[in-house]
Amino acid sequence: QVQLQQWGAGLLKPSETLSLSCAVYGGSFSGYHWNWIRQPPGKGLEWIGEINHSGSTNYNPSLESRVTLSVDTSKNQFSLKLNSVTAADTAVYYCATSNSGTNSYGLDVWGQGTTVTVSS
Amino acid sequence: DIQMTQSPSSLSASVGDRVSITCRASQSISTFLNWYQQQPGKAPNLLIYAASSLQSGVPSRFSGSGSGTDFTLTISSLQPEDFATYYCQQSYGNSPITFGQGTRLEIK
């Protein structure tokens, strides 16, 4: 079964670029959709986007202009970059996937979450 | 985007109660509907996928139903560990994934 471990900078200033990575353990890197989701303090879940092993992406339209997802197949890792951050981007960020190989059947594997705070 | 609306936003119940949470999609999503439980400080946990299929390892007191635009998550007999926040999520076709706003289940 796939497991995910994520990391990245937790404190940013406004206008900086958020950068997070997620490593995949215990399974094949191909054949999955790799997702990023975030959760502002005290609020609900927001899907940021997905990428597959070949680099094909699908983004949340509300964030698309600022988001870049990428994969490093040599390291079994995928990454999130969000530029021009503001306080509204303060959230816990999760990487997630589905062991079924498709998002259609829900996300059953999640990273531990990374708290990102944007403050001057 | 497909909007997901959950009701109620919060719910108070007692151990042993039967509770239901509803989720409505802004357009038909067939059965591409999943339910999650989130405990404070933890990542969400998948309970139900494809509207009514129980995820492996999830207790059978959890069940899901519905298709099209209207869906329900039911907990048949609440246990202390079930007090948490619940989210529905649609994964229809090539539409961006969207979540409901969440339902907080509290102890009465």
PDB file of C-alpha atoms in Angstrom:
ATOM      1  CA  GLN A   1       0.000   0.000   0.000  1.00  0.00           C
ATOM      2  CA  VAL A   2       1.168   3.471  -0.846  1.00  0.00           C
ATOM      3  CA  GLN A   3       2.213   5.846   1.924  1.00  0.00           C
ATOM      4  CA  LEU A   4       2.903   9.564   1.617  1.00  0.00           C
ATOM      5  CA  GLN A   5       5.305  11.802   3.521  1.00  0.00           C
ATOM      6  CA  GLN A   6       5.336  15.529   2.893  1.00  0.00           C
ATOM      7  CA  TRP A   7       7.528  18.460   3.828  1.00  0.00           C
ATOM      8  CA  GLY A   8       8.132  22.118   3.049  1.00  0.00           C
ATOM      9  CA  ALA A   9       8.517  25.603   4.461  1.00  0.00           C
ATOM     10  CA  GLY A  10       5.939  26.488   7.072  1.00  0.00           C
ATOM     11  CA  LEU A  11       6.300  30.266   7.355  1.00  0.00           C
ATOM     12  CA  LEU A  12       6.156  32.611   4.388  1.00  0.00           C
ATOM     13  CA  LYS A  13       5.860  36.327   3.816  1.00  0.00           C
ATOM     14  CA  PRO A  14       3.234  37.815   1.503  1.00  0.00           C
ATOM     15  CA  SER A  15       4.202  37.612  -2.187  1.00  0.00           C
ATOM     16  CA  GLU A  16       6.584  34.678  -1.626  1.00  0.00           C
ATOM     17  CA  THR A  17       6.216  31.254  -3.228  1.00  0.00           C
ATOM     18  CA  LEU A  18       4.904  28.288  -1.276  1.00  0.00           C
ATOM     19  CA  SER A  19       6.809  25.103  -2.044  1.00  0.00           C
ATOM     20  CA  LEU A  20       5.856  21.643  -0.741  1.00  0.00           C
ATOM     21  CA  SER A  21       6.907  18.138  -1.711  1.00  0.00           C
ATOM     22  CA  CYS A  22       5.453  14.697  -1.112  1.00  0.00           C
ATOM     23  CA  ALA A  23       7.348  11.407  -1.289  1.00  0.00           C
ATOM     24  CA  VAL A  24       5.674   8.144  -2.266  1.00  0.00           C
ATOM     25  CA  TYR A  25       6.599   4.936  -0.446  1.00  0.00           C
ATOM     26  CA  GLY A  26       5.494   1.358  -0.739  1.00  0.00           C
ATOM     27  CA  GLY A  27       4.051   1.325  -4.220  1.00  0.00           C
ATOM     28  CA  SER A  28       4.469   2.193  -7.849  1.00  0.00           C
ATOM     29  CA  PHE A  29       4.678   5.858  -8.750  1.00  0.00           C
ATOM     30  CA  SER A  30       2.933   5.328 -12.071  1.00  0.00           C
ATOM     31  CA  GLY A  31      -0.758   4.570 -12.378  1.00  0.00           C
ATOM     32  CA  TYR A  32      -1.857   7.008  -9.681  1.00  0.00           C
ATOM     33  CA  HIS A  33      -3.250  10.523  -9.501  1.00  0.00           C
ATOM     34  CA  TRP A  34      -1.343  12.688  -7.028  1.00  0.00           C
ATOM     35  CA  ASN A  35      -3.417  15.389  -5.360  1.00  0.00           C
ATOM     36  CA  TRP A  36      -2.959  18.438  -3.185  1.00  0.00           C
ATOM     37  CA  ILE A  37      -5.726  19.635  -0.830  1.00  0.00           C
ATOM     38  CA  ARG A  38      -5.680  22.468   1.692  1.00  0.00           C
ATOM     39  CA  GLN A  39      -7.682  23.438   4.759  1.00  0.00           C
ATOM     40  CA  PRO A  40      -7.630  26.976   6.182  1.00  0.00           C
ATOM     41  CA  PRO A  41      -7.855  27.199   9.977  1.00  0.00           C
ATOM     42  CA  GLY A  42     -11.344  26.274  11.150  1.00  0.00           C
ATOM     43  CA  LYS A  43     -12.619  25.847   7.595  1.00  0.00           C
ATOM     44  CA  GLY A  44     -13.344  23.103   5.097  1.00  0.00           C
ATOM     45  CA  LEU A  45     -11.323  21.240   2.502  1.00  0.00           C
ATOM     46  CA  GLU A  46     -10.289  22.760  -0.830  1.00  0.00           C
ATOM     47  CA  TRP A  47      -8.837  20.694  -3.668  1.00  0.00           C
ATOM     48  CA  ILE A  48      -5.855  22.408  -5.292  1.00  0.00           C
ATOM     49  CA  GLY A  49      -5.105  20.062  -8.163  1.00  0.00           C
ATOM     50  CA  GLU A  50      -3.789  16.728  -9.368  1.00  0.00           C
ATOM     51  CA  ILE A  51      -0.929  15.384 -11.439  1.00  0.00           C
ATOM     52  CA  ASN A  52      -0.141  11.930 -12.776  1.00  0.00           C
ATOM     53  CA  HIS A  53       3.212  10.237 -13.264  1.00  0.00           C
ATOM     54  CA  SER A  54       3.578  11.582 -16.802  1.00  0.00           C
ATOM     55  CA  GLY A  55       2.986  15.164 -15.679  1.00  0.00           C
ATOM     56  CA  SER A  56      -0.570  15.628 -16.881  1.00  0.00           C
ATOM     57  CA  THR A  57      -2.320  18.108 -14.600  1.00  0.00           C
ATOM     58  CA  ASN A  58      -5.786  19.261 -13.600  1.00  0.00           C
ATOM     59  CA  TYR A  59      -6.190  22.363 -11.438  1.00  0.00           C
ATOM     60  CA  ASN A  60      -8.832  24.073  -9.349  1.00  0.00           C
ATOM     61  CA  PRO A  61      -9.845  27.006 -11.586  1.00  0.00           C
ATOM     62  CA  SER A  62      -9.779  29.373  -8.605  1.00  0.00           C
ATOM     63  CA  LEU A  63      -6.054  28.717  -8.048  1.00  0.00           C
ATOM     64  CA  GLU A  64      -4.872  27.727 -11.514  1.00  0.00           C
ATOM     65  CA  SER A  65      -3.138  31.023 -12.302  1.00  0.00           C
ATOM     66  CA  ARG A  66      -0.823  30.661  -9.276  1.00  0.00           C
ATOM     67  CA  VAL A  67      -0.300  26.886  -9.005  1.00  0.00           C
ATOM     68  CA  THR A  68       2.298  24.606 -10.527  1.00  0.00           C
ATOM     69  CA  LEU A  69       2.371  20.859  -9.878  1.00  0.00           C
ATOM     70  CA  SER A  70       5.314  18.732 -10.914  1.00  0.00           C
ATOM     71  CA  VAL A  71       6.650  15.191 -10.535  1.00  0.00           C
ATOM     72  CA  ASP A  72      10.130  13.730 -10.128  1.00  0.00           C
ATOM     73  CA  THR A  73       9.795  10.113 -11.162  1.00  0.00           C
ATOM     74  CA  SER A  74      13.435   9.382 -10.316  1.00  0.00           C
ATOM     75  CA  LYS A  75      12.719  10.162  -6.665  1.00  0.00           C
ATOM     76  CA  ASN A  76       9.059   9.063  -6.537  1.00  0.00           C
ATOM     77  CA  GLN A  77       8.086  12.555  -5.463  1.00  0.00           C
ATOM     78  CA  PHE A  78       5.602  15.202  -6.518  1.00  0.00           C
ATOM     79  CA  SER A  79       5.556  18.865  -5.637  1.00  0.00           C
ATOM     80  CA  LEU A  80       3.349  21.927  -5.273  1.00  0.00           C
ATOM     81  CA  LYS A  81       4.308  25.531  -5.908  1.00  0.00           C
ATOM     82  CA  LEU A  82       1.893  28.374  -5.194  1.00  0.00           C
ATOM     83  CA  ASN A  83       3.164  31.817  -6.024  1.00  0.00           C
ATOM     84  CA  SER A  84       2.274  35.278  -4.763  1.00  0.00           C
ATOM     85  CA  VAL A  85       0.890  33.986  -1.475  1.00  0.00           C
ATOM     86  CA  THR A  86      -1.275  36.093   0.823  1.00  0.00           C
ATOM     87  CA  ALA A  87      -2.725  35.559   4.282  1.00  0.00           C
ATOM     88  CA  ALA A  88      -5.659  33.808   2.606  1.00  0.00           C
ATOM     89  CA  ASP A  89      -3.289  30.970   1.656  1.00  0.00           C
ATOM     90  CA  THR A  90      -2.630  30.171   5.311  1.00  0.00           C
ATOM     91  CA  ALA A  91      -3.756  26.577   5.718  1.00  0.00           C
ATOM     92  CA  VAL A  92      -2.819  22.986   6.390  1.00  0.00           C
ATOM     93  CA  TYR A  93      -1.761  21.493   3.072  1.00  0.00           C
ATOM     94  CA  TYR A  94      -2.173  17.774   2.382  1.00  0.00           C
ATOM     95  CA  CYS A  95      -0.947  15.519  -0.375  1.00  0.00           C
ATOM     96  CA  ALA A  96      -3.283  12.611  -1.122  1.00  0.00           C
ATOM     97  CA  THR A  97      -4.003   9.787  -3.534  1.00  0.00           C
ATOM     98  CA  SER A  98      -6.180   6.748  -4.074  1.00  0.00           C
ATOM     99  CA  ASN A  99      -4.966   3.162  -3.964  1.00  0.00           C
ATOM    100  CA  SER A 100      -7.591   2.437  -6.611  1.00  0.00           C
ATOM    101  CA  GLY A 101      -5.540   4.435  -9.119  1.00  0.00           C
ATOM    102  CA  THR A 102      -8.364   6.855  -9.807  1.00  0.00           C
ATOM    103  CA  ASN A 103      -9.790   9.824  -7.895  1.00  0.00           C
ATOM    104  CA  SER A 104     -13.276   8.524  -8.710  1.00  0.00           C
ATOM    105  CA  TYR A 105     -13.280   6.194  -5.718  1.00  0.00           C
ATOM    106  CA  GLY A 106     -12.117   8.686  -3.123  1.00  0.00           C
ATOM    107  CA  LEU A 107      -8.759   9.567  -1.600  1.00  0.00           C
ATOM    108  CA  ASP A 108      -7.755   6.879   0.876  1.00  0.00           C
ATOM    109  CA  VAL A 109      -4.093   7.771   1.351  1.00  0.00           C
ATOM    110  CA  TRP A 110      -3.096  11.120   2.858  1.00  0.00           C
ATOM    111  CA  GLY A 111       0.112  12.758   3.929  1.00  0.00           C
ATOM    112  CA  GLN A 112       0.470  13.986   7.482  1.00  0.00           C
ATOM    113  CA  GLY A 113      -0.250  17.590   6.540  1.00  0.00           C
ATOM    114  CA  THR A 114       1.964  20.671   6.566  1.00  0.00           C
ATOM    115  CA  THR A 115       0.895  23.870   8.280  1.00  0.00           C
ATOM    116  CA  VAL A 116       1.733  26.898   6.170  1.00  0.00           C
ATOM    117  CA  THR A 117       1.387  30.371   7.649  1.00  0.00           C
ATOM    118  CA  VAL A 118       1.653  33.533   5.586  1.00  0.00           C
ATOM    119  CA  SER A 119       2.477  36.560   7.683  1.00  0.00           C
ATOM    120  CA  SER A 120       4.548  39.684   7.343  1.00  0.00           C
TER     121      SER A 120
ATOM    122  CA  ASP B   1     -17.649  23.811 -10.940  1.00  0.00           C
ATOM    123  CA  ILE B   2     -19.991  21.387  -9.213  1.00  0.00           C
ATOM    124  CA  GLN B   3     -21.132  22.803  -5.878  1.00  0.00           C
ATOM    125  CA  MET B   4     -21.718  20.450  -2.949  1.00  0.00           C
ATOM    126  CA  THR B   5     -24.073  21.495  -0.154  1.00  0.00           C
ATOM    127  CA  GLN B   6     -24.243  19.553   3.109  1.00  0.00           C
ATOM    128  CA  SER B   7     -26.917  19.727   5.756  1.00  0.00           C
ATOM    129  CA  PRO B   8     -26.988  20.248   8.580  1.00  0.00           C
ATOM    130  CA  SER B   9     -23.804  22.244   9.194  1.00  0.00           C
ATOM    131  CA  SER B  10     -23.752  20.959  12.752  1.00  0.00           C
ATOM    132  CA  LEU B  11     -25.574  18.267  14.625  1.00  0.00           C
ATOM    133  CA  SER B  12     -25.831  17.284  18.295  1.00  0.00           C
ATOM    134  CA  ALA B  13     -26.539  13.662  19.147  1.00  0.00           C
ATOM    135  CA  SER B  14     -26.020  11.069  21.840  1.00  0.00           C
ATOM    136  CA  VAL B  15     -24.136   7.783  21.898  1.00  0.00           C
ATOM    137  CA  GLY B  16     -26.380   5.121  20.398  1.00  0.00           C
ATOM    138  CA  ASP B  17     -28.372   7.534  18.238  1.00  0.00           C
ATOM    139  CA  ARG B  18     -28.957   7.027  14.538  1.00  0.00           C
ATOM    140  CA  VAL B  19     -27.949  10.091  12.535  1.00  0.00           C
ATOM    141  CA  SER B  20     -28.025  11.096   8.903  1.00  0.00           C
ATOM    142  CA  ILE B  21     -26.169  13.783   6.984  1.00  0.00           C
ATOM    143  CA  THR B  22     -27.258  14.851   3.527  1.00  0.00           C
ATOM    144  CA  CYS B  23     -25.256  16.172   0.603  1.00  0.00           C
ATOM    145  CA  ARG B  24     -26.690  17.760  -2.522  1.00  0.00           C
ATOM    146  CA  ALA B  25     -24.809  18.326  -5.770  1.00  0.00           C
ATOM    147  CA  SER B  26     -25.537  21.283  -8.060  1.00  0.00           C
ATOM    148  CA  GLN B  27     -25.810  18.877 -11.007  1.00  0.00           C
ATOM    149  CA  SER B  28     -26.095  15.145 -11.455  1.00  0.00           C
ATOM    150  CA  ILE B  29     -22.925  13.277 -10.487  1.00  0.00           C
ATOM    151  CA  SER B  30     -24.263   9.725 -10.825  1.00  0.00           C
ATOM    152  CA  THR B  31     -22.675   7.906  -7.861  1.00  0.00           C
ATOM    153  CA  PHE B  32     -19.320   9.705  -7.909  1.00  0.00           C
ATOM    154  CA  LEU B  33     -19.708  10.742  -4.305  1.00  0.00           C
ATOM    155  CA  ASN B  34     -17.394  10.003  -1.396  1.00  0.00           C
ATOM    156  CA  TRP B  35     -17.661  10.611   2.352  1.00  0.00           C
ATOM    157  CA  TYR B  36     -14.854  11.414   4.797  1.00  0.00           C
ATOM    158  CA  GLN B  37     -14.510  11.701   8.559  1.00  0.00           C
ATOM    159  CA  GLN B  38     -12.018  14.169  10.011  1.00  0.00           C
ATOM    160  CA  GLN B  39     -10.918  14.223  13.632  1.00  0.00           C
ATOM    161  CA  PRO B  40      -9.352  17.449  14.964  1.00  0.00           C
ATOM    162  CA  GLY B  41      -5.739  17.827  13.892  1.00  0.00           C
ATOM    163  CA  LYS B  42      -5.864  14.779  11.608  1.00  0.00           C
ATOM    164  CA  ALA B  43      -6.104  14.180   7.874  1.00  0.00           C
ATOM    165  CA  PRO B  44      -9.514  13.152   6.528  1.00  0.00           C
ATOM    166  CA  ASN B  45     -10.325   9.443   6.494  1.00  0.00           C
ATOM    167  CA  LEU B  46     -12.297   7.896   3.621  1.00  0.00           C
ATOM    168  CA  LEU B  47     -15.457   6.177   4.877  1.00  0.00           C
ATOM    169  CA  ILE B  48     -17.659   5.624   1.819  1.00  0.00           C
ATOM    170  CA  TYR B  49     -16.786   5.698  -1.882  1.00  0.00           C
ATOM    171  CA  ALA B  50     -19.001   5.570  -4.952  1.00  0.00           C
ATOM    172  CA  ALA B  51     -21.962   6.727  -2.841  1.00  0.00           C
ATOM    173  CA  SER B  52     -22.571   3.424  -1.044  1.00  0.00           C
ATOM    174  CA  SER B  53     -19.419   1.284  -0.918  1.00  0.00           C
ATOM    175  CA  LEU B  54     -17.839   0.876   2.502  1.00  0.00           C
ATOM    176  CA  GLN B  55     -14.104   1.526   2.550  1.00  0.00           C
ATOM    177  CA  SER B  56     -12.042  -1.351   3.895  1.00  0.00           C
ATOM    178  CA  GLY B  57     -11.648  -1.209   7.663  1.00  0.00           C
ATOM    179  CA  VAL B  58     -14.580   1.151   8.231  1.00  0.00           C
ATOM    180  CA  PRO B  59     -17.209  -0.108  10.716  1.00  0.00           C
ATOM    181  CA  SER B  60     -20.460  -1.348   9.241  1.00  0.00           C
ATOM    182  CA  ARG B  61     -22.499   1.177  11.246  1.00  0.00           C
ATOM    183  CA  PHE B  62     -21.542   3.650   8.504  1.00  0.00           C
ATOM    184  CA  SER B  63     -23.570   3.504   5.311  1.00  0.00           C
ATOM    185  CA  GLY B  64     -24.153   5.684   2.276  1.00  0.00           C
ATOM    186  CA  SER B  65     -26.944   6.010  -0.240  1.00  0.00           C
ATOM    187  CA  GLY B  66     -28.105   8.129  -3.132  1.00  0.00           C
ATOM    188  CA  SER B  67     -27.432   8.904  -6.764  1.00  0.00           C
ATOM    189  CA  GLY B  68     -27.787  11.821  -9.112  1.00  0.00           C
ATOM    190  CA  THR B  69     -27.858  14.924  -6.919  1.00  0.00           C
ATOM    191  CA  ASP B  70     -28.955  13.722  -3.473  1.00  0.00           C
ATOM    192  CA  PHE B  71     -26.901  11.622  -1.094  1.00  0.00           C
ATOM    193  CA  THR B  72     -27.020  10.527   2.537  1.00  0.00           C
ATOM    194  CA  LEU B  73     -24.472   9.306   5.058  1.00  0.00           C
ATOM    195  CA  THR B  74     -26.024   7.370   7.942  1.00  0.00           C
ATOM    196  CA  ILE B  75     -24.436   6.231  11.188  1.00  0.00           C
ATOM    197  CA  SER B  76     -26.688   3.561  12.655  1.00  0.00           C
ATOM    198  CA  SER B  77     -25.585   3.722  16.293  1.00  0.00           C
ATOM    199  CA  LEU B  78     -23.222   6.496  17.282  1.00  0.00           C
ATOM    200  CA  GLN B  79     -20.068   5.558  19.136  1.00  0.00           C
ATOM    201  CA  PRO B  80     -17.889   8.002  21.113  1.00  0.00           C
ATOM    202  CA  GLU B  81     -15.204   7.952  18.408  1.00  0.00           C
ATOM    203  CA  ASP B  82     -17.723   9.057  15.758  1.00  0.00           C
ATOM    204  CA  PHE B  83     -17.944  12.621  17.028  1.00  0.00           C
ATOM    205  CA  ALA B  84     -16.033  14.428  14.320  1.00  0.00           C
ATOM    206  CA  THR B  85     -16.542  16.483  11.172  1.00  0.00           C
ATOM    207  CA  TYR B  86     -17.872  14.800   8.031  1.00  0.00           C
ATOM    208  CA  TYR B  87     -17.348  15.909   4.432  1.00  0.00           C
ATOM    209  CA  CYS B  88     -18.851  14.796   1.166  1.00  0.00           C
ATOM    210  CA  GLN B  89     -16.776  15.080  -2.013  1.00  0.00           C
ATOM    211  CA  GLN B  90     -17.651  14.675  -5.675  1.00  0.00           C
ATOM    212  CA  SER B  91     -15.305  13.198  -8.268  1.00  0.00           C
ATOM    213  CA  TYR B  92     -17.440  13.350 -11.406  1.00  0.00           C
ATOM    214  CA  GLY B  93     -15.737  13.036 -14.763  1.00  0.00           C
ATOM    215  CA  ASN B  94     -13.189  15.728 -15.534  1.00  0.00           C
ATOM    216  CA  SER B  95     -14.767  18.281 -13.210  1.00  0.00           C
ATOM    217  CA  PRO B  96     -12.534  19.703 -10.496  1.00  0.00           C
ATOM    218  CA  ILE B  97     -12.950  17.827  -7.233  1.00  0.00           C
ATOM    219  CA  THR B  98     -15.129  19.730  -4.778  1.00  0.00           C
ATOM    220  CA  PHE B  99     -16.054  19.128  -1.146  1.00  0.00           C
ATOM    221  CA  GLY B 100     -19.098  19.986   0.872  1.00  0.00           C
ATOM    222  CA  GLN B 101     -18.646  22.568   3.612  1.00  0.00           C
ATOM    223  CA  GLY B 102     -18.645  19.923   6.336  1.00  0.00           C
ATOM    224  CA  THR B 103     -20.976  18.740   9.090  1.00  0.00           C
ATOM    225  CA  ARG B 104     -19.740  18.910  12.667  1.00  0.00           C
ATOM    226  CA  LEU B 105     -21.181  16.098  14.780  1.00  0.00           C
ATOM    227  CA  GLU B 106     -21.119  16.951  18.470  1.00  0.00           C
ATOM    228  CA  ILE B 107     -22.028  15.134  21.652  1.00  0.00           C
ATOM    229  CA  LYS B 108     -25.368  16.200  23.120  1.00  0.00           C
TER     230      LYS B 108
END
